[in-house]
């Protein structure tokens, strides 16, 4: 049990270190870094490498933003097998719709409760 927590911490930390290095060393903007990490997760899932990482690291691989790219591609590939080309579009949103909806709703509530800048 302790080993599972250790590897989740290590893998999640490595993903975060990669993101921080993209900020500090490569001087990428937050939007570019976010997009790059999502695309990296999507590419890893496309090659079938992200699921073994999730099995190994658990929350260390499912919590960072790379997991969103994984979910997009995973849903698209699954639905493409069932429904063809139309499944590619519907599969992406079927798997990720709850996360996207939560981000929109809680972002709106946060803007109502706190004073937004700008």
Short mmCIF file of N, CA, C and O in Angstrom, two decimals:
data_model
loop_
_atom_site.label_atom_id
_atom_site.label_comp_id
_atom_site.label_asym_id
_atom_site.label_seq_id
_atom_site.Cartn_x
_atom_site.Cartn_y
_atom_site.Cartn_z
N UNK A 1 0.83 -1.19 0.00
CA UNK A 1 0.00 0.00 0.00
C UNK A 1 0.87 1.26 0.00
O UNK A 1 0.59 2.20 -0.73
N UNK A 2 1.92 1.26 0.80
CA UNK A 2 2.80 2.41 0.86
C UNK A 2 3.54 2.62 -0.46
O UNK A 2 3.75 3.76 -0.89
N UNK A 3 3.88 1.53 -1.13
CA UNK A 3 4.56 1.63 -2.42
C UNK A 3 3.66 2.29 -3.47
O UNK A 3 4.13 3.05 -4.31
N UNK A 4 2.35 2.01 -3.39
CA UNK A 4 1.41 2.61 -4.33
C UNK A 4 1.39 4.14 -4.16
O UNK A 4 1.42 4.88 -5.15
N UNK A 5 1.37 4.60 -2.93
CA UNK A 5 1.40 6.04 -2.66
C UNK A 5 2.72 6.65 -3.13
O UNK A 5 2.75 7.75 -3.67
N UNK A 6 3.80 5.94 -2.89
CA UNK A 6 5.12 6.43 -3.30
C UNK A 6 5.18 6.63 -4.81
O UNK A 6 5.60 7.69 -5.29
N UNK A 7 4.75 5.63 -5.58
CA UNK A 7 4.85 5.72 -7.04
C UNK A 7 3.87 6.74 -7.60
O UNK A 7 4.15 7.41 -8.60
N UNK A 8 2.71 6.90 -6.97
CA UNK A 8 1.78 7.94 -7.40
C UNK A 8 2.41 9.31 -7.20
O UNK A 8 2.33 10.19 -8.07
N UNK A 9 3.07 9.50 -6.06
CA UNK A 9 3.74 10.76 -5.78
C UNK A 9 4.87 11.01 -6.77
O UNK A 9 5.02 12.12 -7.29
N UNK A 10 5.67 9.99 -7.05
CA UNK A 10 6.82 10.15 -7.94
C UNK A 10 6.37 10.46 -9.37
O UNK A 10 6.87 11.40 -10.00
N UNK A 11 5.42 9.68 -9.89
CA UNK A 11 4.98 9.89 -11.27
C UNK A 11 4.26 11.23 -11.42
O UNK A 11 4.52 11.99 -12.36
N UNK A 12 3.37 11.55 -10.49
CA UNK A 12 2.70 12.84 -10.53
C UNK A 12 3.69 13.99 -10.41
O UNK A 12 3.58 15.01 -11.09
N UNK A 13 4.70 13.80 -9.55
CA UNK A 13 5.74 14.82 -9.39
C UNK A 13 6.57 15.00 -10.64
O UNK A 13 6.91 16.13 -11.00
N UNK A 14 6.87 13.90 -11.34
CA UNK A 14 7.64 14.00 -12.58
C UNK A 14 6.85 14.77 -13.64
O UNK A 14 7.40 15.61 -14.35
N UNK A 15 5.56 14.49 -13.73
CA UNK A 15 4.72 15.21 -14.69
C UNK A 15 4.71 16.71 -14.35
O UNK A 15 4.83 17.57 -15.23
N UNK A 16 4.61 17.03 -13.07
CA UNK A 16 4.61 18.43 -12.65
C UNK A 16 5.96 19.10 -12.89
O UNK A 16 6.03 20.26 -13.27
N UNK A 17 7.04 18.35 -12.68
CA UNK A 17 8.38 18.89 -12.93
C UNK A 17 8.55 19.20 -14.42
O UNK A 17 9.12 20.23 -14.79
N UNK A 18 8.04 18.33 -15.27
CA UNK A 18 8.10 18.58 -16.71
C UNK A 18 7.36 19.88 -17.05
O UNK A 18 7.86 20.72 -17.80
N UNK A 19 6.18 20.05 -16.48
CA UNK A 19 5.43 21.29 -16.71
C UNK A 19 6.18 22.51 -16.19
O UNK A 19 6.23 23.54 -16.86
N UNK A 20 6.79 22.40 -15.02
CA UNK A 20 7.54 23.53 -14.46
C UNK A 20 8.76 23.85 -15.30
O UNK A 20 9.11 25.02 -15.50
N UNK A 21 9.42 22.82 -15.83
CA UNK A 21 10.58 23.06 -16.70
C UNK A 21 10.15 23.74 -18.00
O UNK A 21 10.90 24.56 -18.54
N UNK A 22 8.98 23.39 -18.50
CA UNK A 22 8.48 24.07 -19.70
C UNK A 22 8.25 25.55 -19.42
O UNK A 22 8.49 26.40 -20.29
N UNK A 23 7.79 25.87 -18.21
CA UNK A 23 7.64 27.28 -17.82
C UNK A 23 8.99 27.98 -17.70
O UNK A 23 9.20 29.03 -18.29
N UNK A 24 9.88 27.39 -16.91
CA UNK A 24 11.11 28.07 -16.52
C UNK A 24 12.20 28.03 -17.58
O UNK A 24 12.84 29.03 -17.85
N UNK A 25 12.43 26.86 -18.16
CA UNK A 25 13.55 26.70 -19.09
C UNK A 25 13.14 27.07 -20.51
O UNK A 25 13.82 27.84 -21.19
N UNK A 26 12.02 26.52 -20.96
CA UNK A 26 11.58 26.78 -22.33
C UNK A 26 10.84 28.11 -22.46
O UNK A 26 10.56 28.55 -23.56
N UNK A 27 10.52 28.74 -21.32
CA UNK A 27 9.83 30.04 -21.30
C UNK A 27 8.49 30.00 -22.04
O UNK A 27 8.13 30.96 -22.73
N UNK A 28 7.78 28.88 -21.92
CA UNK A 28 6.46 28.77 -22.55
C UNK A 28 5.42 29.44 -21.68
O UNK A 28 5.55 29.49 -20.45
N UNK A 29 4.37 29.93 -22.29
CA UNK A 29 3.28 30.54 -21.55
C UNK A 29 2.44 29.43 -20.91
O UNK A 29 2.54 28.26 -21.30
N UNK A 30 1.61 29.77 -19.92
CA UNK A 30 0.75 28.74 -19.32
C UNK A 30 -0.15 28.04 -20.34
O UNK A 30 -0.35 26.82 -20.26
N UNK A 31 -0.66 28.78 -21.30
CA UNK A 31 -1.52 28.17 -22.33
C UNK A 31 -0.77 27.17 -23.19
O UNK A 31 -1.28 26.10 -23.51
N UNK A 32 0.46 27.54 -23.56
CA UNK A 32 1.27 26.62 -24.37
C UNK A 32 1.64 25.37 -23.58
O UNK A 32 1.62 24.26 -24.10
N UNK A 33 1.99 25.56 -22.32
CA UNK A 33 2.37 24.42 -21.47
C UNK A 33 1.18 23.50 -21.27
O UNK A 33 1.31 22.27 -21.38
N UNK A 34 0.02 24.07 -20.99
CA UNK A 34 -1.19 23.28 -20.82
C UNK A 34 -1.50 22.48 -22.08
O UNK A 34 -1.75 21.27 -22.01
N UNK A 35 -1.45 23.15 -23.21
CA UNK A 35 -1.73 22.47 -24.48
C UNK A 35 -0.73 21.36 -24.76
O UNK A 35 -1.10 20.27 -25.20
N UNK A 36 0.53 21.62 -24.50
CA UNK A 36 1.56 20.62 -24.74
C UNK A 36 1.38 19.38 -23.86
O UNK A 36 1.53 18.25 -24.34
N UNK A 37 1.02 19.59 -22.60
CA UNK A 37 0.81 18.45 -21.70
C UNK A 37 -0.44 17.65 -22.09
O UNK A 37 -0.45 16.42 -22.00
N UNK A 38 -1.49 18.33 -22.52
CA UNK A 38 -2.69 17.62 -22.98
C UNK A 38 -2.37 16.80 -24.23
O UNK A 38 -2.76 15.64 -24.33
N UNK A 39 -1.65 17.39 -25.16
CA UNK A 39 -1.28 16.67 -26.38
C UNK A 39 -0.36 15.50 -26.06
O UNK A 39 -0.47 14.42 -26.65
N UNK A 40 0.55 15.69 -25.11
CA UNK A 40 1.45 14.59 -24.72
C UNK A 40 0.65 13.42 -24.16
O UNK A 40 0.91 12.25 -24.49
N UNK A 41 -0.35 13.70 -23.31
CA UNK A 41 -1.21 12.64 -22.79
C UNK A 41 -2.00 11.96 -23.89
O UNK A 41 -2.18 10.74 -23.88
N UNK A 42 -2.45 12.74 -24.86
CA UNK A 42 -3.20 12.18 -25.99
C UNK A 42 -2.31 11.27 -26.83
O UNK A 42 -2.73 10.17 -27.24
N UNK A 43 -1.10 11.71 -27.10
CA UNK A 43 -0.18 10.90 -27.91
C UNK A 43 0.19 9.61 -27.18
O UNK A 43 0.20 8.53 -27.78
N UNK A 44 0.46 9.72 -25.88
CA UNK A 44 0.79 8.52 -25.11
C UNK A 44 -0.37 7.52 -25.13
O UNK A 44 -0.16 6.31 -25.24
N UNK A 45 -1.61 8.01 -25.03
CA UNK A 45 -2.75 7.10 -25.08
C UNK A 45 -2.95 6.54 -26.48
O UNK A 45 -3.32 5.39 -26.63
N UNK A 46 -2.68 7.34 -27.49
CA UNK A 46 -2.79 6.86 -28.87
C UNK A 46 -1.86 5.69 -29.15
O UNK A 46 -2.18 4.79 -29.92
N UNK A 47 -0.69 5.69 -28.51
CA UNK A 47 0.26 4.59 -28.67
C UNK A 47 0.05 3.50 -27.62
O UNK A 47 0.83 2.54 -27.57
N UNK A 48 -0.95 3.67 -26.77
CA UNK A 48 -1.24 2.65 -25.76
C UNK A 48 -0.30 2.65 -24.57
O UNK A 48 -0.17 1.65 -23.88
N UNK A 49 0.35 3.79 -24.31
CA UNK A 49 1.32 3.86 -23.22
C UNK A 49 0.77 4.50 -21.95
O UNK A 49 1.38 4.37 -20.89
N UNK A 50 -0.35 5.21 -22.04
CA UNK A 50 -0.83 5.92 -20.86
C UNK A 50 -1.58 4.99 -19.90
O UNK A 50 -1.47 5.15 -18.68
N UNK A 51 -2.33 4.04 -20.41
CA UNK A 51 -3.05 3.12 -19.52
C UNK A 51 -2.11 2.31 -18.63
O UNK A 51 -2.40 2.15 -17.44
N UNK A 52 -0.99 1.78 -19.16
CA UNK A 52 -0.05 1.11 -18.25
C UNK A 52 0.51 2.06 -17.18
O UNK A 52 0.75 1.64 -16.05
N UNK A 53 0.69 3.33 -17.54
CA UNK A 53 1.15 4.31 -16.57
C UNK A 53 0.09 4.52 -15.49
O UNK A 53 0.42 4.61 -14.30
N UNK A 54 -1.17 4.58 -15.88
CA UNK A 54 -2.26 4.72 -14.90
C UNK A 54 -2.33 3.49 -14.01
O UNK A 54 -2.52 3.61 -12.79
N UNK A 55 -2.18 2.31 -14.59
CA UNK A 55 -2.19 1.08 -13.79
C UNK A 55 -1.04 1.06 -12.78
O UNK A 55 -1.18 0.55 -11.68
N UNK A 56 0.11 1.62 -13.17
CA UNK A 56 1.28 1.62 -12.30
C UNK A 56 1.20 2.71 -11.24
O UNK A 56 1.45 2.46 -10.06
N UNK A 57 0.83 3.94 -11.65
CA UNK A 57 0.91 5.09 -10.74
C UNK A 57 -0.43 5.52 -10.17
O UNK A 57 -0.45 6.35 -9.26
N UNK A 58 -1.53 5.03 -10.65
CA UNK A 58 -2.84 5.41 -10.12
C UNK A 58 -3.10 6.89 -10.25
O UNK A 58 -3.02 7.47 -11.34
N UNK A 59 -3.39 7.54 -9.11
CA UNK A 59 -3.73 8.96 -9.11
C UNK A 59 -2.57 9.84 -9.57
O UNK A 59 -2.79 10.96 -10.02
N UNK A 60 -1.34 9.34 -9.49
CA UNK A 60 -0.20 10.10 -9.97
C UNK A 60 -0.26 10.36 -11.46
O UNK A 60 0.33 11.30 -11.96
N UNK A 61 -1.00 9.51 -12.18
CA UNK A 61 -1.15 9.69 -13.62
C UNK A 61 -2.54 10.18 -14.01
O UNK A 61 -2.72 10.71 -15.10
N UNK A 62 -3.53 10.02 -13.13
CA UNK A 62 -4.89 10.44 -13.50
C UNK A 62 -5.23 11.86 -13.07
O UNK A 62 -6.15 12.45 -13.61
N UNK A 63 -4.50 12.43 -12.13
CA UNK A 63 -4.79 13.77 -11.65
C UNK A 63 -4.20 14.87 -12.53
O UNK A 63 -4.88 15.85 -12.81
N UNK A 64 -2.94 14.76 -13.00
CA UNK A 64 -2.39 15.85 -13.82
C UNK A 64 -3.15 16.04 -15.14
O UNK A 64 -3.92 15.19 -15.57
N UNK A 65 -2.90 17.16 -15.79
CA UNK A 65 -3.62 17.55 -17.00
C UNK A 65 -3.37 16.59 -18.16
O UNK A 65 -4.18 16.53 -19.09
N UNK A 66 -2.30 15.82 -18.12
CA UNK A 66 -2.05 14.85 -19.18
C UNK A 66 -3.17 13.83 -19.26
O UNK A 66 -3.44 13.28 -20.32
N UNK A 67 -3.84 13.61 -18.15
CA UNK A 67 -4.95 12.66 -18.12
C UNK A 67 -6.14 13.14 -18.96
O UNK A 67 -6.91 12.33 -19.47
N UNK A 68 -6.28 14.47 -19.12
CA UNK A 68 -7.36 14.99 -19.95
C UNK A 68 -7.15 14.60 -21.41
O UNK A 68 -8.08 14.19 -22.10
N UNK A 69 -5.92 14.71 -21.89
CA UNK A 69 -5.61 14.27 -23.25
C UNK A 69 -5.82 12.78 -23.41
O UNK A 69 -6.33 12.31 -24.44
N UNK A 70 -5.45 12.03 -22.38
CA UNK A 70 -5.69 10.59 -22.37
C UNK A 70 -7.18 10.30 -22.49
O UNK A 70 -7.60 9.46 -23.29
N UNK A 71 -7.99 11.00 -21.74
CA UNK A 71 -9.45 10.77 -21.77
C UNK A 71 -10.04 11.12 -23.13
O UNK A 71 -10.93 10.41 -23.62
N UNK A 72 -9.58 12.21 -23.73
CA UNK A 72 -10.09 12.59 -25.05
C UNK A 72 -9.83 11.50 -26.09
O UNK A 72 -10.74 11.07 -26.81
N UNK A 73 -8.61 11.04 -26.16
CA UNK A 73 -8.26 10.04 -27.17
C UNK A 73 -8.86 8.68 -26.83
O UNK A 73 -9.35 7.97 -27.72
N UNK A 74 -8.87 8.34 -25.55
CA UNK A 74 -9.44 7.05 -25.14
C UNK A 74 -10.92 6.96 -25.51
O UNK A 74 -11.37 5.96 -26.05
N UNK A 75 -11.67 8.02 -25.21
CA UNK A 75 -13.08 8.04 -25.57
C UNK A 75 -13.30 8.04 -27.07
O UNK A 75 -14.19 7.35 -27.58
N UNK A 76 -12.48 8.79 -27.79
CA UNK A 76 -12.62 8.85 -29.25
C UNK A 76 -12.33 7.50 -29.89
O UNK A 76 -13.07 7.05 -30.78
N UNK A 77 -11.29 6.82 -29.44
CA UNK A 77 -10.95 5.51 -30.02
C UNK A 77 -12.00 4.46 -29.69
O UNK A 77 -12.35 3.63 -30.54
N UNK A 78 -12.51 4.51 -28.47
CA UNK A 78 -13.53 3.53 -28.07
C UNK A 78 -14.80 3.70 -28.90
O UNK A 78 -15.36 2.72 -29.42
N UNK A 79 -15.27 4.92 -29.03
CA UNK A 79 -16.50 5.17 -29.79
C UNK A 79 -16.28 4.99 -31.29
O UNK A 79 -17.21 4.64 -32.02
N UNK A 80 -15.06 5.23 -31.77
CA UNK A 80 -14.77 5.02 -33.19
C UNK A 80 -14.90 3.54 -33.55
O UNK A 80 -15.35 3.21 -34.64
N UNK A 81 -14.52 2.67 -32.64
CA UNK A 81 -14.68 1.23 -32.87
C UNK A 81 -16.14 0.84 -32.95
O UNK A 81 -16.52 -0.04 -33.71
N UNK A 82 -16.98 1.52 -32.17
CA UNK A 82 -18.40 1.19 -32.14
C UNK A 82 -19.21 1.87 -33.24
O UNK A 82 -20.11 1.27 -33.82
N UNK A 83 -18.91 3.16 -33.52
CA UNK A 83 -19.77 3.95 -34.40
C UNK A 83 -19.05 4.59 -35.58
O UNK A 83 -19.64 5.42 -36.28
N UNK A 84 -17.80 4.29 -35.80
CA UNK A 84 -17.08 4.84 -36.94
C UNK A 84 -16.65 6.27 -36.73
O UNK A 84 -16.36 6.69 -35.61
N UNK A 85 -16.63 7.04 -37.79
CA UNK A 85 -16.12 8.41 -37.77
C UNK A 85 -16.93 9.31 -36.83
O UNK A 85 -16.37 10.14 -36.12
N UNK A 86 -18.24 9.14 -36.80
CA UNK A 86 -19.08 9.96 -35.93
C UNK A 86 -18.72 9.70 -34.46
O UNK A 86 -18.74 10.59 -33.63
N UNK A 87 -18.33 8.46 -34.15
CA UNK A 87 -17.95 8.12 -32.79
C UNK A 87 -16.72 8.85 -32.30
O UNK A 87 -16.55 9.04 -31.10
N UNK A 88 -15.86 9.26 -33.22
CA UNK A 88 -14.66 10.00 -32.82
C UNK A 88 -15.07 11.31 -32.15
O UNK A 88 -14.56 11.67 -31.09
N UNK A 89 -16.00 12.02 -32.73
CA UNK A 89 -16.44 13.29 -32.16
C UNK A 89 -17.26 13.10 -30.89
O UNK A 89 -17.05 13.80 -29.90
N UNK A 90 -18.20 12.16 -30.92
CA UNK A 90 -19.05 11.97 -29.75
C UNK A 90 -18.30 11.33 -28.60
O UNK A 90 -18.58 11.63 -27.44
N UNK A 91 -17.33 10.48 -28.89
CA UNK A 91 -16.59 9.80 -27.84
C UNK A 91 -15.74 10.74 -27.00
O UNK A 91 -15.62 10.57 -25.79
N UNK A 92 -15.15 11.74 -27.65
CA UNK A 92 -14.34 12.71 -26.91
C UNK A 92 -15.16 13.43 -25.86
O UNK A 92 -14.73 13.60 -24.73
N UNK A 93 -16.35 13.85 -26.25
CA UNK A 93 -17.16 14.65 -25.34
C UNK A 93 -17.93 13.80 -24.35
O UNK A 93 -18.27 14.26 -23.26
N UNK A 94 -18.20 12.56 -24.70
CA UNK A 94 -18.92 11.68 -23.79
C UNK A 94 -18.09 11.40 -22.54
O UNK A 94 -18.61 11.40 -21.43
N UNK A 95 -16.81 11.20 -22.73
CA UNK A 95 -15.94 10.85 -21.61
C UNK A 95 -15.57 12.09 -20.78
O UNK A 95 -15.46 12.01 -19.56
N UNK A 96 -15.39 13.23 -21.43
CA UNK A 96 -14.87 14.41 -20.74
C UNK A 96 -15.93 15.45 -20.39
O UNK A 96 -15.59 16.47 -19.79
N UNK A 97 -17.18 15.22 -20.74
CA UNK A 97 -18.21 16.25 -20.56
C UNK A 97 -18.41 16.64 -19.10
O UNK A 97 -18.64 17.81 -18.80
N UNK A 98 -18.32 15.71 -18.18
CA UNK A 98 -18.53 16.07 -16.77
C UNK A 98 -17.42 16.97 -16.27
O UNK A 98 -17.69 17.93 -15.52
N UNK A 99 -16.19 16.72 -16.66
CA UNK A 99 -15.08 17.58 -16.23
C UNK A 99 -15.16 18.96 -16.84
O UNK A 99 -14.91 19.97 -16.17
N UNK A 100 -15.53 19.03 -18.11
CA UNK A 100 -15.66 20.32 -18.78
C UNK A 100 -16.81 21.11 -18.16
O UNK A 100 -16.69 22.31 -17.88
N UNK A 101 -17.93 20.44 -17.92
CA UNK A 101 -19.09 21.11 -17.31
C UNK A 101 -18.76 21.62 -15.91
O UNK A 101 -19.13 22.74 -15.54
N UNK A 102 -18.06 20.81 -15.12
CA UNK A 102 -17.69 21.24 -13.76
C UNK A 102 -16.77 22.45 -13.81
O UNK A 102 -16.93 23.38 -13.00
N UNK A 103 -15.83 22.48 -14.74
CA UNK A 103 -14.93 23.62 -14.85
C UNK A 103 -15.69 24.89 -15.20
O UNK A 103 -15.42 25.97 -14.63
N UNK A 104 -16.65 24.79 -16.09
CA UNK A 104 -17.44 25.96 -16.48
C UNK A 104 -18.31 26.43 -15.32
O UNK A 104 -18.35 27.63 -14.98
N UNK A 105 -18.99 25.50 -14.67
CA UNK A 105 -19.91 25.87 -13.57
C UNK A 105 -19.15 26.47 -12.39
O UNK A 105 -19.51 27.52 -11.87
N UNK A 106 -18.08 25.80 -11.95
CA UNK A 106 -17.34 26.30 -10.80
C UNK A 106 -16.57 27.57 -11.13
O UNK A 106 -16.37 28.43 -10.26
N UNK A 107 -16.13 27.73 -12.37
CA UNK A 107 -15.51 28.99 -12.79
C UNK A 107 -16.50 30.14 -12.72
O UNK A 107 -16.18 31.24 -12.28
N UNK A 108 -17.74 29.87 -13.14
CA UNK A 108 -18.79 30.89 -13.08
C UNK A 108 -19.12 31.24 -11.64
O UNK A 108 -19.24 32.42 -11.28
N UNK A 109 -19.26 30.23 -10.79
CA UNK A 109 -19.56 30.47 -9.37
C UNK A 109 -18.42 31.26 -8.72
O UNK A 109 -18.65 32.19 -7.95
N UNK A 110 -17.18 30.89 -9.06
CA UNK A 110 -16.03 31.62 -8.52
C UNK A 110 -16.03 33.08 -8.95
O UNK A 110 -15.69 33.97 -8.17
N UNK A 111 -16.44 33.34 -10.19
CA UNK A 111 -16.50 34.72 -10.67
C UNK A 111 -17.60 35.51 -9.98
O UNK A 111 -17.49 36.72 -9.79
N UNK A 112 -18.67 34.82 -9.58
CA UNK A 112 -19.75 35.50 -8.87
C UNK A 112 -19.38 35.80 -7.42
O UNK A 112 -19.71 36.86 -6.90
N UNK A 113 -18.70 34.87 -6.77
CA UNK A 113 -18.38 35.00 -5.36
C UNK A 113 -17.20 35.95 -5.14
O UNK A 113 -17.24 36.78 -4.23
N UNK A 114 -16.18 35.87 -5.96
CA UNK A 114 -14.99 36.69 -5.78
C UNK A 114 -14.94 37.79 -6.81
O UNK A 114 -15.59 37.73 -7.86
N UNK A 115 -14.16 38.80 -6.54
CA UNK A 115 -14.06 39.92 -7.47
C UNK A 115 -13.01 39.59 -8.53
O UNK A 115 -11.80 39.56 -8.25
N UNK A 116 -13.43 39.32 -9.77
CA UNK A 116 -12.45 38.99 -10.82
C UNK A 116 -11.65 40.22 -11.22
O UNK A 116 -12.15 41.34 -11.20
N UNK A 117 -10.40 40.00 -11.56
CA UNK A 117 -9.53 41.08 -12.01
C UNK A 117 -9.67 41.24 -13.50
O UNK A 117 -9.79 40.28 -14.23
N UNK A 118 -9.59 42.47 -13.98
CA UNK A 118 -9.60 42.73 -15.42
C UNK A 118 -10.88 43.03 -15.92
O UNK A 118 -11.78 43.04 -16.45
#
